[in-house]
Amino acid sequence: MPAMASLSVRVVGVGDAFTARYHNACLLFETRSTRLLVDAPPALARALRDLSVAHPQEPPVSLDDIDHVLITHLHGDHVGGLEQLLFWRRFVTGKKANLYAVPEVLAGLWETRLRGGMETLIDAPGGPPRTLGLEDYAFVHPLGPGENAIGDVALAHRPTIHHIPTSAIRVRAGERVIGYSADTAFDPTLIDWLSASDVFFHETNLGVHTPLASLAGLPGEVRARMRLIHYPDFLDVETSPILCLREGERIEV
Ligand SMILES: [Zn+2]
């Protein structure tokens, strides 16, 4: 074990928006005292259970073990499980989670993704309805410029090229850094930024996403620290020119 703060990621999901094979892309960053979930795909509790069942040597993780959750952007494959997480924490265990996103993402999170199912509650059948807001469910933390403290990690972010506001991130614990592109078109400036990590995860897919051929053309020292995520179901992970993240594995730096 390194003497300095260790940093690792457990891979919850590697799939894209249309996957029938995997869980949607989702990462669990861990240090000795901090668990940060990056994105909350649909059926989050199931994804976490699968992570735990497939790797019984690792500590099990449930919705209750996620104290910090960051949303990179508002597409359903990245945010569709947040309602489950927040409802569980409010009604079952009464532990508010800490929720992080850039202001542009937070601005739409409640109004366009959560409000319809979460704003009005009744405590008992026939009882009066109550009106709640996002702050009733979570401690909401808009990400500022530079590094943001989340538990004992420092998180930096920058925008990517995507349909809607989306954040790539670098998570640092001491001298250790792990990066994640989130959803993006091919962007060499983003890859330069992510390359300041010990290891980083990059999406690849069709359409507006990053072509695998573009990543395969990068210098060897960059590719060596890159792992693929958000890849299509048809990608052959055994013959991919860049190593693919696998669900359940732990990447430690
Ligand atoms: Zn997206």
CSV table of C-alpha atoms and ligand atoms in Angstrom, one decimal:
chain,number,residue,atom,x,y,z
A,1,MET,CA,0.0,0.0,0.0
A,2,PRO,CA,1.3,3.5,-0.8
A,3,ALA,CA,2.2,5.6,2.2
A,4,MET,CA,0.3,8.6,0.8
A,5,ALA,CA,-3.5,8.7,0.5
A,6,SER,CA,-4.7,6.0,-1.8
A,7,LEU,CA,-7.3,6.6,-4.5
A,8,SER,CA,-9.3,4.0,-6.3
A,9,VAL,CA,-12.3,3.6,-8.5
A,10,ARG,CA,-14.7,0.7,-8.5
A,11,VAL,CA,-16.4,0.3,-11.9
A,12,VAL,CA,-20.1,0.2,-11.5
A,13,GLY,CA,-21.2,0.4,-15.1
A,14,VAL,CA,-19.4,0.7,-18.5
A,15,GLY,CA,-22.3,0.8,-20.9
A,16,ASP,CA,-23.8,3.5,-23.1
A,17,ALA,CA,-27.3,5.0,-23.2
A,18,PHE,CA,-28.7,2.0,-25.2
A,19,THR,CA,-26.8,-0.9,-23.6
A,20,ALA,CA,-28.6,-4.2,-23.1
A,21,ARG,CA,-25.4,-5.9,-21.8
A,22,TYR,CA,-24.1,-3.6,-19.1
A,23,HIS,CA,-25.1,-1.1,-16.5
A,24,ASN,CA,-24.9,2.5,-17.8
A,25,ALA,CA,-21.5,4.3,-17.2
A,26,CYS,CA,-21.0,4.9,-13.5
A,27,LEU,CA,-17.9,5.1,-11.2
A,28,LEU,CA,-17.4,4.9,-7.5
A,29,PHE,CA,-14.3,6.8,-6.4
A,30,GLU,CA,-13.0,5.7,-3.0
A,31,THR,CA,-10.4,6.8,-0.5
A,32,ARG,CA,-10.1,5.5,3.0
A,33,SER,CA,-12.8,7.9,4.2
A,34,THR,CA,-14.7,9.1,1.1
A,35,ARG,CA,-17.0,7.5,-1.3
A,36,LEU,CA,-18.0,9.6,-4.3
A,37,LEU,CA,-20.4,8.2,-6.9
A,38,VAL,CA,-20.0,9.7,-10.3
A,39,ASP,CA,-23.4,9.6,-12.0
A,40,ALA,CA,-26.5,7.8,-11.0
A,41,PRO,CA,-27.8,5.5,-13.7
A,42,PRO,CA,-31.3,3.9,-13.7
A,43,ALA,CA,-31.7,0.9,-11.3
A,44,LEU,CA,-28.8,2.2,-9.3
A,45,ALA,CA,-29.4,-0.1,-6.4
A,46,ARG,CA,-29.3,-3.1,-8.7
A,47,ALA,CA,-26.1,-1.9,-10.2
A,48,LEU,CA,-24.5,-1.5,-6.8
A,49,ARG,CA,-25.8,-4.9,-5.8
A,50,ASP,CA,-24.3,-6.5,-8.9
A,51,LEU,CA,-21.0,-4.8,-8.0
A,52,SER,CA,-21.1,-6.4,-4.6
A,53,VAL,CA,-22.3,-9.8,-5.6
A,54,ALA,CA,-19.7,-10.2,-8.4
A,55,HIS,CA,-16.9,-9.2,-6.0
A,56,PRO,CA,-17.6,-10.7,-2.6
A,57,GLN,CA,-14.0,-10.0,-1.5
A,58,GLU,CA,-14.8,-6.3,-1.7
A,59,PRO,CA,-16.9,-4.4,0.8
A,60,PRO,CA,-20.6,-4.4,-0.2
A,61,VAL,CA,-21.9,-1.0,-1.3
A,62,SER,CA,-25.6,0.0,-1.1
A,63,LEU,CA,-27.5,3.3,-1.7
A,64,ASP,CA,-26.7,4.1,2.0
A,65,ASP,CA,-23.0,4.0,1.5
A,66,ILE,CA,-22.9,6.8,-1.0
A,67,ASP,CA,-22.3,10.0,0.9
A,68,HIS,CA,-21.3,12.1,-2.1
A,69,VAL,CA,-22.8,11.9,-5.6
A,70,LEU,CA,-21.8,14.0,-8.6
A,71,ILE,CA,-23.8,14.3,-11.8
A,72,THR,CA,-21.9,15.0,-15.0
A,73,HIS,CA,-24.9,15.9,-17.0
A,74,LEU,CA,-28.7,15.4,-17.3
A,75,HIS,CA,-29.0,12.6,-19.8
A,76,GLY,CA,-31.1,9.8,-18.4
A,77,ASP,CA,-28.4,7.2,-18.5
A,78,HIS,CA,-26.4,9.4,-16.1
A,79,VAL,CA,-29.1,10.7,-13.8
A,80,GLY,CA,-32.0,8.3,-14.0
A,81,GLY,CA,-31.2,6.6,-10.7
A,82,LEU,CA,-30.9,9.8,-8.6
A,83,GLU,CA,-34.5,9.8,-7.6
A,84,GLN,CA,-34.1,6.3,-6.2
A,85,LEU,CA,-31.1,7.3,-4.3
A,86,LEU,CA,-32.7,10.5,-2.8
A,87,PHE,CA,-36.0,8.8,-2.0
A,88,TRP,CA,-34.2,5.9,-0.2
A,89,ARG,CA,-32.1,8.3,1.8
A,90,ARG,CA,-35.1,10.4,2.8
A,91,PHE,CA,-37.7,7.8,3.5
A,92,VAL,CA,-35.7,4.8,4.6
A,93,THR,CA,-32.6,5.9,6.3
A,94,GLY,CA,-33.1,9.6,6.7
A,95,LYS,CA,-29.5,10.4,5.6
A,96,LYS,CA,-29.3,13.3,3.2
A,97,ALA,CA,-26.7,12.8,0.5
A,98,ASN,CA,-24.3,15.5,-0.7
A,99,LEU,CA,-25.0,16.3,-4.3
A,100,TYR,CA,-22.5,18.0,-6.7
A,101,ALA,CA,-22.8,19.4,-10.2
A,102,VAL,CA,-21.8,22.5,-12.1
A,103,PRO,CA,-24.4,25.3,-11.8
A,104,GLU,CA,-25.7,24.8,-15.3
A,105,VAL,CA,-26.5,21.2,-14.5
A,106,LEU,CA,-28.0,21.9,-11.1
A,107,ALA,CA,-30.2,24.6,-12.8
A,108,GLY,CA,-32.0,21.9,-14.8
A,109,LEU,CA,-31.8,19.0,-12.4
A,110,TRP,CA,-34.8,19.7,-10.3
A,111,GLU,CA,-37.0,21.4,-12.9
A,112,THR,CA,-36.4,19.1,-15.8
A,113,ARG,CA,-35.5,15.7,-14.2
A,114,LEU,CA,-36.8,15.3,-10.7
A,115,ARG,CA,-39.6,17.7,-9.8
A,116,GLY,CA,-42.5,15.8,-11.4
A,117,GLY,CA,-42.0,12.8,-9.1
A,118,MET,CA,-40.5,14.4,-6.1
A,119,GLU,CA,-42.1,17.8,-5.4
A,120,THR,CA,-45.4,16.8,-3.9
A,121,LEU,CA,-45.7,14.3,-1.0
A,122,ILE,CA,-48.4,13.1,1.3
A,123,ASP,CA,-47.4,11.7,4.6
A,124,ALA,CA,-50.5,9.5,4.9
A,125,PRO,CA,-53.4,8.5,2.6
A,126,GLY,CA,-55.8,11.4,2.5
A,127,GLY,CA,-53.3,13.7,4.2
A,128,PRO,CA,-52.5,17.1,3.0
A,129,PRO,CA,-49.9,17.4,0.3
A,130,ARG,CA,-46.5,19.0,1.1
A,131,THR,CA,-44.3,20.7,-1.3
A,132,LEU,CA,-40.6,19.8,-1.3
A,133,GLY,CA,-37.5,21.1,-3.1
A,134,LEU,CA,-34.2,19.6,-4.0
A,135,GLU,CA,-32.7,21.0,-0.8
A,136,ASP,CA,-35.1,18.8,1.2
A,137,TYR,CA,-33.6,15.7,-0.3
A,138,ALA,CA,-29.9,16.6,-0.6
A,139,PHE,CA,-27.2,19.0,0.5
A,140,VAL,CA,-26.7,20.7,-2.8
A,141,HIS,CA,-23.1,21.8,-3.7
A,142,PRO,CA,-22.6,23.8,-6.9
A,143,LEU,CA,-19.1,23.1,-8.2
A,144,GLY,CA,-17.0,26.2,-8.4
A,145,PRO,CA,-13.9,26.9,-10.5
A,146,GLY,CA,-10.6,25.2,-9.6
A,147,GLU,CA,-10.5,22.4,-7.2
A,148,ASN,CA,-13.6,21.6,-5.0
A,149,ALA,CA,-13.2,19.7,-1.8
A,150,ILE,CA,-15.4,16.6,-1.6
A,151,GLY,CA,-14.7,14.6,1.5
A,152,ASP,CA,-11.0,14.1,1.4
A,153,VAL,CA,-10.6,14.4,-2.4
A,154,ALA,CA,-10.2,17.5,-4.5
A,155,LEU,CA,-12.2,17.6,-7.7
A,156,ALA,CA,-11.5,19.7,-10.8
A,157,HIS,CA,-13.8,19.9,-13.8
A,158,ARG,CA,-14.1,21.3,-17.2
A,159,PRO,CA,-16.8,21.3,-19.9
A,160,THR,CA,-16.9,18.7,-22.7
A,161,ILE,CA,-18.4,18.9,-26.2
A,162,HIS,CA,-21.8,17.3,-25.8
A,163,HIS,CA,-25.5,18.1,-26.5
A,164,ILE,CA,-26.1,19.6,-23.1
A,165,PRO,CA,-23.7,21.0,-20.4
A,166,THR,CA,-21.4,18.2,-19.3
A,167,SER,CA,-18.4,18.0,-17.0
A,168,ALA,CA,-15.3,16.0,-17.3
A,169,ILE,CA,-13.5,15.5,-14.0
A,170,ARG,CA,-10.2,14.9,-12.3
A,171,VAL,CA,-10.3,13.5,-8.8
A,172,ARG,CA,-7.2,14.0,-6.7
A,173,ALA,CA,-6.2,12.5,-3.4
A,174,GLY,CA,-2.8,13.8,-2.4
A,175,GLU,CA,-0.6,13.2,-5.4
A,176,ARG,CA,-2.8,10.6,-7.0
A,177,VAL,CA,-5.2,11.6,-9.7
A,178,ILE,CA,-7.9,9.8,-11.7
A,179,GLY,CA,-9.7,11.4,-14.6
A,180,TYR,CA,-13.0,10.8,-16.4
A,181,SER,CA,-14.1,12.3,-19.7
A,182,ALA,CA,-17.8,11.8,-19.2
A,183,ASP,CA,-19.7,12.1,-22.5
A,184,THR,CA,-17.8,14.1,-25.1
A,185,ALA,CA,-16.9,14.4,-28.8
A,186,PHE,CA,-13.2,13.9,-29.6
A,187,ASP,CA,-11.4,16.8,-28.1
A,188,PRO,CA,-7.6,16.8,-28.0
A,189,THR,CA,-7.6,19.7,-25.5
A,190,LEU,CA,-9.7,17.6,-23.1
A,191,ILE,CA,-7.4,14.7,-23.5
A,192,ASP,CA,-4.4,16.9,-22.7
A,193,TRP,CA,-6.3,18.0,-19.5
A,194,LEU,CA,-7.1,14.4,-18.6
A,195,SER,CA,-3.5,13.3,-19.3
A,196,ALA,CA,-2.5,15.1,-16.1
A,197,SER,CA,-3.9,12.0,-14.3
A,198,ASP,CA,-2.2,8.8,-13.3
A,199,VAL,CA,-5.0,7.0,-15.2
A,200,PHE,CA,-8.1,8.3,-16.9
A,201,PHE,CA,-11.3,6.8,-18.3
A,202,HIS,CA,-12.5,8.0,-21.7
A,203,GLU,CA,-15.8,7.4,-23.4
A,204,THR,CA,-16.1,6.0,-26.9
A,205,ASN,CA,-19.2,5.5,-29.0
A,206,LEU,CA,-21.0,6.4,-32.2
A,207,GLY,CA,-22.6,9.7,-33.3
A,208,VAL,CA,-21.6,12.8,-31.4
A,209,HIS,CA,-19.4,10.7,-29.2
A,210,THR,CA,-15.6,9.9,-29.5
A,211,PRO,CA,-14.7,7.5,-32.3
A,212,LEU,CA,-12.4,4.7,-31.1
A,213,ALA,CA,-10.2,5.3,-34.1
A,214,SER,CA,-9.5,8.8,-32.8
A,215,LEU,CA,-8.3,7.5,-29.4
A,216,ALA,CA,-6.4,4.7,-31.0
A,217,GLY,CA,-4.4,7.3,-33.0
A,218,LEU,CA,-3.1,9.1,-29.8
A,219,PRO,CA,0.5,8.7,-28.7
A,220,GLY,CA,1.3,5.5,-26.9
A,221,GLU,CA,2.1,7.1,-23.6
A,222,VAL,CA,-1.4,8.7,-23.5
A,223,ARG,CA,-3.1,5.4,-24.5
A,224,ALA,CA,-1.2,3.5,-21.9
A,225,ARG,CA,-3.0,5.5,-19.1
A,226,MET,CA,-6.4,5.5,-20.8
A,227,ARG,CA,-9.2,3.0,-20.2
A,228,LEU,CA,-12.4,2.9,-22.2
A,229,ILE,CA,-15.9,3.4,-20.8
A,230,HIS,CA,-19.3,4.2,-22.2
A,231,TYR,CA,-18.5,1.8,-25.1
A,232,PRO,CA,-21.1,0.2,-27.3
A,233,ASP,CA,-22.3,-3.4,-26.6
A,234,PHE,CA,-20.8,-4.6,-29.9
A,235,LEU,CA,-17.2,-3.5,-29.0
A,236,ASP,CA,-15.1,-6.6,-28.5
A,237,VAL,CA,-13.3,-5.9,-25.2
A,238,GLU,CA,-10.8,-8.6,-25.8
A,239,THR,CA,-9.4,-7.1,-29.0
A,240,SER,CA,-10.0,-3.4,-28.4
A,241,PRO,CA,-6.8,-1.4,-29.2
A,242,ILE,CA,-7.2,0.4,-25.8
A,243,LEU,CA,-8.0,-1.4,-22.6
A,244,CYS,CA,-11.6,-1.4,-21.6
A,245,LEU,CA,-12.9,-0.9,-18.1
A,246,ARG,CA,-14.7,-4.0,-16.9
A,247,GLU,CA,-17.7,-3.8,-14.5
A,248,GLY,CA,-16.7,-4.7,-11.0
A,249,GLU,CA,-13.0,-4.1,-11.3
A,250,ARG,CA,-11.1,-1.8,-9.0
A,251,ILE,CA,-8.6,0.6,-10.5
A,252,GLU,CA,-6.1,1.9,-7.9
A,253,VAL,CA,-3.4,4.5,-8.3
B,1,ZN,ZN,-24.8,12.1,-22.6
